[in-house]
Amino acid sequence: MKRLLAMGLGGIFLANSALSPVCAQELVGDREAGRKLSGQCRTCHGLEGFALIPIAPHIGGEPASYIARQLTAFREGTREHEIMSVVAKSLSDEQIADLGAWYSGHTATASLKADPIDAPGDCIGCHGEDGIALVEDAPNLAGESVPYIDAQLKAFRLGKRTHEIMSGIAADLTDEEIRKFAEWYANIGLGIDLVE
């Protein structure tokens, strides 16, 4: 019941968050400037946003506002990561918007390998059955590695990472449920088309 309430309220929170002003999110980034800046991102996230290491997320095709929100959180210390916190610390709002413009300009596609009826019900309202997010405040999960999804859900569950919707949902998840959800999304094929 708690999960259903959190999911229902999520739509209200997401609608309101889309109207909330955050500097880097409001800026329209320069895609070419973002391409140049992406050189510092490519070791982990790849030029097109397809992660090259299992502990990094795929970011190609994510909404610019989502990328800006995450980079701003790393820069301001409201989200922490040993590498991203250092990288984001030196980024200006304009550079964050530029990176958002570059990575959001790619197209992410997913191909299900299993029956969508088996998709995790706690997740599909925001992240979709195929892992392509249905709301701007949620990341795509298609093709993310099991270790990455597992780590993020446990961070939400433990309060190391917070979000008005995810914190409530993850609080009730068992390790087995987390693993099951991670495996569902990891088994979806992800394609990211680089748009020059």
Tab-separated table of N, CA, C and O in Angstrom, residues 97-153:
chain	number	residue	atom	x	y	z
A	97	ALA	N	24.402	22.674	-18.558
A	97	ALA	CA	23.366	22.737	-19.597
A	97	ALA	C	23.906	22.248	-20.937
A	97	ALA	O	23.209	21.560	-21.690
A	98	ASP	N	25.162	22.576	-21.232
A	98	ASP	CA	25.777	22.129	-22.487
A	98	ASP	C	25.909	20.602	-22.527
A	98	ASP	O	25.609	19.975	-23.551
A	99	LEU	N	26.338	20.006	-21.425
A	99	LEU	CA	26.436	18.546	-21.368
A	99	LEU	C	25.054	17.904	-21.499
A	99	LEU	O	24.895	16.890	-22.178
A	100	GLY	N	24.059	18.521	-20.871
A	100	GLY	CA	22.694	18.030	-21.008
A	100	GLY	C	22.227	18.084	-22.448
A	100	GLY	O	21.582	17.148	-22.942
A	101	ALA	N	22.566	19.162	-23.133
A	101	ALA	CA	22.169	19.309	-24.544
A	101	ALA	C	22.838	18.241	-25.406
A	101	ALA	O	22.203	17.668	-26.305
A	102	TRP	N	24.104	17.963	-25.141
A	102	TRP	CA	24.822	16.950	-25.935
A	102	TRP	C	24.228	15.560	-25.726
A	102	TRP	O	23.815	14.903	-26.670
A	103	TYR	N	24.165	15.118	-24.490
A	103	TYR	CA	23.716	13.744	-24.245
A	103	TYR	C	22.226	13.553	-24.501
A	103	TYR	O	21.804	12.486	-24.934
A	104	SER	N	21.417	14.559	-24.274
A	104	SER	CA	19.981	14.418	-24.531
A	104	SER	C	19.671	14.412	-26.017
A	104	SER	O	18.593	13.977	-26.423
A	105	GLY	N	20.606	14.872	-26.823
A	105	GLY	CA	20.392	14.907	-28.269
A	105	GLY	C	20.505	13.558	-28.939
A	105	GLY	O	20.188	13.427	-30.119
A	106	HIS	N	20.943	12.543	-28.222
A	106	HIS	CA	21.027	11.193	-28.765
A	106	HIS	C	19.684	10.490	-28.560
A	106	HIS	O	18.878	10.907	-27.736
A	107	THR	N	19.492	9.430	-29.290
A	107	THR	CA	18.240	8.683	-29.190
A	107	THR	C	18.484	7.325	-28.540
A	107	THR	O	19.315	6.550	-29.014
A	108	ALA	N	17.762	7.075	-27.449
A	108	ALA	CA	17.853	5.776	-26.764
A	108	ALA	C	16.661	4.916	-27.172
A	108	ALA	O	15.525	5.387	-27.171
A	109	THR	N	16.945	3.669	-27.528
A	109	THR	CA	15.886	2.718	-27.871
A	109	THR	C	16.109	1.435	-27.081
A	109	THR	O	17.237	1.109	-26.704
A	110	ALA	N	15.037	0.725	-26.839
A	110	ALA	CA	15.126	-0.503	-26.055
A	110	ALA	C	14.426	-1.643	-26.775
A	110	ALA	O	13.463	-1.425	-27.511
A	111	SER	N	14.935	-2.850	-26.555
A	111	SER	CA	14.277	-4.037	-27.103
A	111	SER	C	14.123	-5.064	-25.986
A	111	SER	O	15.108	-5.519	-25.393
A	112	LEU	N	12.856	-5.363	-25.698
A	112	LEU	CA	12.534	-6.339	-24.657
A	112	LEU	C	12.879	-7.743	-25.121
A	112	LEU	O	12.632	-8.101	-26.271
A	113	LYS	N	13.429	-8.517	-24.202
A	113	LYS	CA	13.747	-9.909	-24.495
A	113	LYS	C	12.814	-10.851	-23.730
A	113	LYS	O	12.915	-12.049	-23.839
A	114	ALA	N	11.919	-10.278	-22.920
A	114	ALA	CA	11.007	-11.079	-22.093
A	114	ALA	C	9.595	-10.520	-22.235
A	114	ALA	O	9.386	-9.444	-22.792
A	115	ASP	N	8.638	-11.258	-21.725
A	115	ASP	CA	7.245	-10.842	-21.773
A	115	ASP	C	7.036	-9.622	-20.877
A	115	ASP	O	7.359	-9.655	-19.690
A	116	PRO	N	6.499	-8.511	-21.415
A	116	PRO	CA	6.317	-7.298	-20.615
A	116	PRO	C	5.398	-7.485	-19.415
A	116	PRO	O	5.449	-6.683	-18.470
A	117	ILE	N	4.608	-8.533	-19.412
A	117	ILE	CA	3.738	-8.780	-18.260
A	117	ILE	C	4.555	-9.080	-17.000
A	117	ILE	O	4.078	-8.909	-15.882
A	118	ASP	N	5.813	-9.490	-17.188
A	118	ASP	CA	6.684	-9.802	-16.061
A	118	ASP	C	7.473	-8.588	-15.562
A	118	ASP	O	8.261	-8.703	-14.625
A	119	ALA	N	7.259	-7.433	-16.182
A	119	ALA	CA	7.983	-6.217	-15.764
A	119	ALA	C	7.633	-5.868	-14.320
A	119	ALA	O	6.505	-6.086	-13.875
A	120	PRO	N	8.589	-5.324	-13.573
A	120	PRO	CA	8.336	-5.004	-12.160
A	120	PRO	C	7.315	-3.887	-11.990
A	120	PRO	O	7.538	-2.751	-12.410
A	121	GLY	N	6.183	-4.224	-11.389
A	121	GLY	CA	5.083	-3.282	-11.227
A	121	GLY	C	5.444	-2.031	-10.452
A	121	GLY	O	4.879	-0.964	-10.691
A	122	ASP	N	6.404	-2.135	-9.527
A	122	ASP	CA	6.803	-0.967	-8.747
A	122	ASP	C	7.542	0.064	-9.595
A	122	ASP	O	7.686	1.205	-9.173
A	123	CYS	N	8.022	-0.351	-10.755
A	123	CYS	CA	8.923	0.499	-11.539
A	123	CYS	C	8.312	1.063	-12.822
A	123	CYS	O	8.719	2.133	-13.289
A	124	ILE	N	7.369	0.330	-13.407
A	124	ILE	CA	6.948	0.651	-14.771
A	124	ILE	C	6.209	1.981	-14.914
A	124	ILE	O	6.209	2.561	-15.995
A	125	GLY	N	5.603	2.473	-13.846
A	125	GLY	CA	4.886	3.746	-13.939
A	125	GLY	C	5.790	4.905	-14.321
A	125	GLY	O	5.355	5.848	-14.977
A	126	CYS	N	7.045	4.842	-13.925
A	126	CYS	CA	8.000	5.919	-14.227
A	126	CYS	C	9.068	5.478	-15.225
A	126	CYS	O	9.444	6.241	-16.120
A	127	HIS	N	9.574	4.240	-15.068
A	127	HIS	CA	10.702	3.789	-15.882
A	127	HIS	C	10.279	2.959	-17.096
A	127	HIS	O	11.137	2.603	-17.914
A	128	GLY	N	8.999	2.656	-17.213
A	128	GLY	CA	8.494	1.897	-18.350
A	128	GLY	C	8.824	0.418	-18.276
A	128	GLY	O	9.752	0.006	-17.587
A	129	GLU	N	8.043	-0.376	-18.982
A	129	GLU	CA	8.299	-1.814	-19.054
A	129	GLU	C	9.625	-2.101	-19.728
A	129	GLU	O	10.330	-3.032	-19.372
A	130	ASP	N	9.948	-1.274	-20.729
A	130	ASP	CA	11.160	-1.504	-21.511
A	130	ASP	C	12.352	-0.685	-21.019
A	130	ASP	O	13.407	-0.675	-21.642
A	131	GLY	N	12.192	0.009	-19.906
A	131	GLY	CA	13.307	0.753	-19.341
A	131	GLY	C	13.537	2.120	-19.938
A	131	GLY	O	14.494	2.801	-19.584
A	132	ILE	N	12.664	2.556	-20.835
A	132	ILE	CA	12.736	3.920	-21.356
A	132	ILE	C	11.746	4.739	-20.529
A	132	ILE	O	10.551	4.470	-20.546
A	133	ALA	N	12.285	5.698	-19.796
A	133	ALA	CA	11.491	6.446	-18.815
A	133	ALA	C	10.276	7.116	-19.447
A	133	ALA	O	10.339	7.623	-20.566
A	134	LEU	N	9.187	7.115	-18.686
A	134	LEU	CA	7.939	7.723	-19.124
A	134	LEU	C	7.766	9.135	-18.571
A	134	LEU	O	6.879	9.860	-19.008
A	135	VAL	N	8.578	9.499	-17.589
A	135	VAL	CA	8.516	10.830	-16.982
A	135	VAL	C	9.919	11.434	-16.990
A	135	VAL	O	10.920	10.729	-16.917
A	136	GLU	N	9.969	12.745	-17.068
A	136	GLU	CA	11.244	13.442	-17.219
A	136	GLU	C	12.151	13.323	-15.999
A	136	GLU	O	13.363	13.410	-16.115
A	137	ASP	N	11.586	13.110	-14.831
A	137	ASP	CA	12.375	13.047	-13.605
A	137	ASP	C	12.955	11.660	-13.332
A	137	ASP	O	13.676	11.462	-12.366
A	138	ALA	N	12.663	10.699	-14.193
A	138	ALA	CA	13.152	9.334	-13.997
A	138	ALA	C	14.166	8.999	-15.087
A	138	ALA	O	13.975	9.361	-16.241
A	139	PRO	N	15.229	8.291	-14.726
A	139	PRO	CA	16.203	7.903	-15.751
A	139	PRO	C	15.744	6.670	-16.518
A	139	PRO	O	14.926	5.886	-16.039
A	140	ASN	N	16.297	6.503	-17.704
A	140	ASN	CA	16.125	5.257	-18.434
A	140	ASN	C	16.883	4.176	-17.672
A	140	ASN	O	17.973	4.431	-17.149
A	141	LEU	N	16.312	2.987	-17.608
A	141	LEU	CA	16.982	1.869	-16.942
A	141	LEU	C	17.338	0.746	-17.901
A	141	LEU	O	18.029	-0.197	-17.514
A	142	ALA	N	16.908	0.837	-19.145
A	142	ALA	CA	17.180	-0.212	-20.123
A	142	ALA	C	18.679	-0.448	-20.243
A	142	ALA	O	19.447	0.492	-20.432
A	143	GLY	N	19.070	-1.711	-20.094
A	143	GLY	CA	20.462	-2.081	-20.296
A	143	GLY	C	21.425	-1.675	-19.202
A	143	GLY	O	22.627	-1.928	-19.314
A	144	GLU	N	20.931	-1.041	-18.123
A	144	GLU	CA	21.838	-0.695	-17.022
A	144	GLU	C	22.324	-1.990	-16.374
A	144	GLU	O	21.624	-3.001	-16.358
A	145	SER	N	23.510	-1.966	-15.828
A	145	SER	CA	24.066	-3.178	-15.225
A	145	SER	C	23.369	-3.500	-13.899
A	145	SER	O	22.864	-2.602	-13.216
A	146	VAL	N	23.364	-4.773	-13.554
A	146	VAL	CA	22.795	-5.205	-12.273
A	146	VAL	C	23.508	-4.500	-11.114
A	146	VAL	O	22.842	-3.973	-10.220
A	147	PRO	N	24.857	-4.432	-11.116
A	147	PRO	CA	25.516	-3.749	-9.993
A	147	PRO	C	25.113	-2.275	-9.851
A	147	PRO	O	24.962	-1.776	-8.735
A	148	TYR	N	24.908	-1.578	-10.976
A	148	TYR	CA	24.541	-0.166	-10.900
A	148	TYR	C	23.139	0.010	-10.306
A	148	TYR	O	22.938	0.776	-9.374
A	149	ILE	N	22.157	-0.705	-10.853
A	149	ILE	CA	20.780	-0.578	-10.360
A	149	ILE	C	20.698	-1.022	-8.904
A	149	ILE	O	20.068	-0.368	-8.073
A	150	ASP	N	21.350	-2.128	-8.585
A	150	ASP	CA	21.375	-2.641	-7.224
A	150	ASP	C	21.926	-1.577	-6.268
A	150	ASP	O	21.328	-1.296	-5.221
A	151	ALA	N	23.047	-0.976	-6.629
A	151	ALA	CA	23.678	0.036	-5.763
A	151	ALA	C	22.788	1.253	-5.572
A	151	ALA	O	22.681	1.798	-4.462
A	152	GLN	N	22.116	1.700	-6.640
A	152	GLN	CA	21.267	2.888	-6.529
A	152	GLN	C	20.034	2.622	-5.671
A	152	GLN	O	19.660	3.452	-4.829
A	153	LEU	N	19.389	1.465	-5.861
A	153	LEU	CA	18.211	1.147	-5.053
A	153	LEU	C	18.573	0.998	-3.578
A	153	LEU	O	17.835	1.450	-2.696
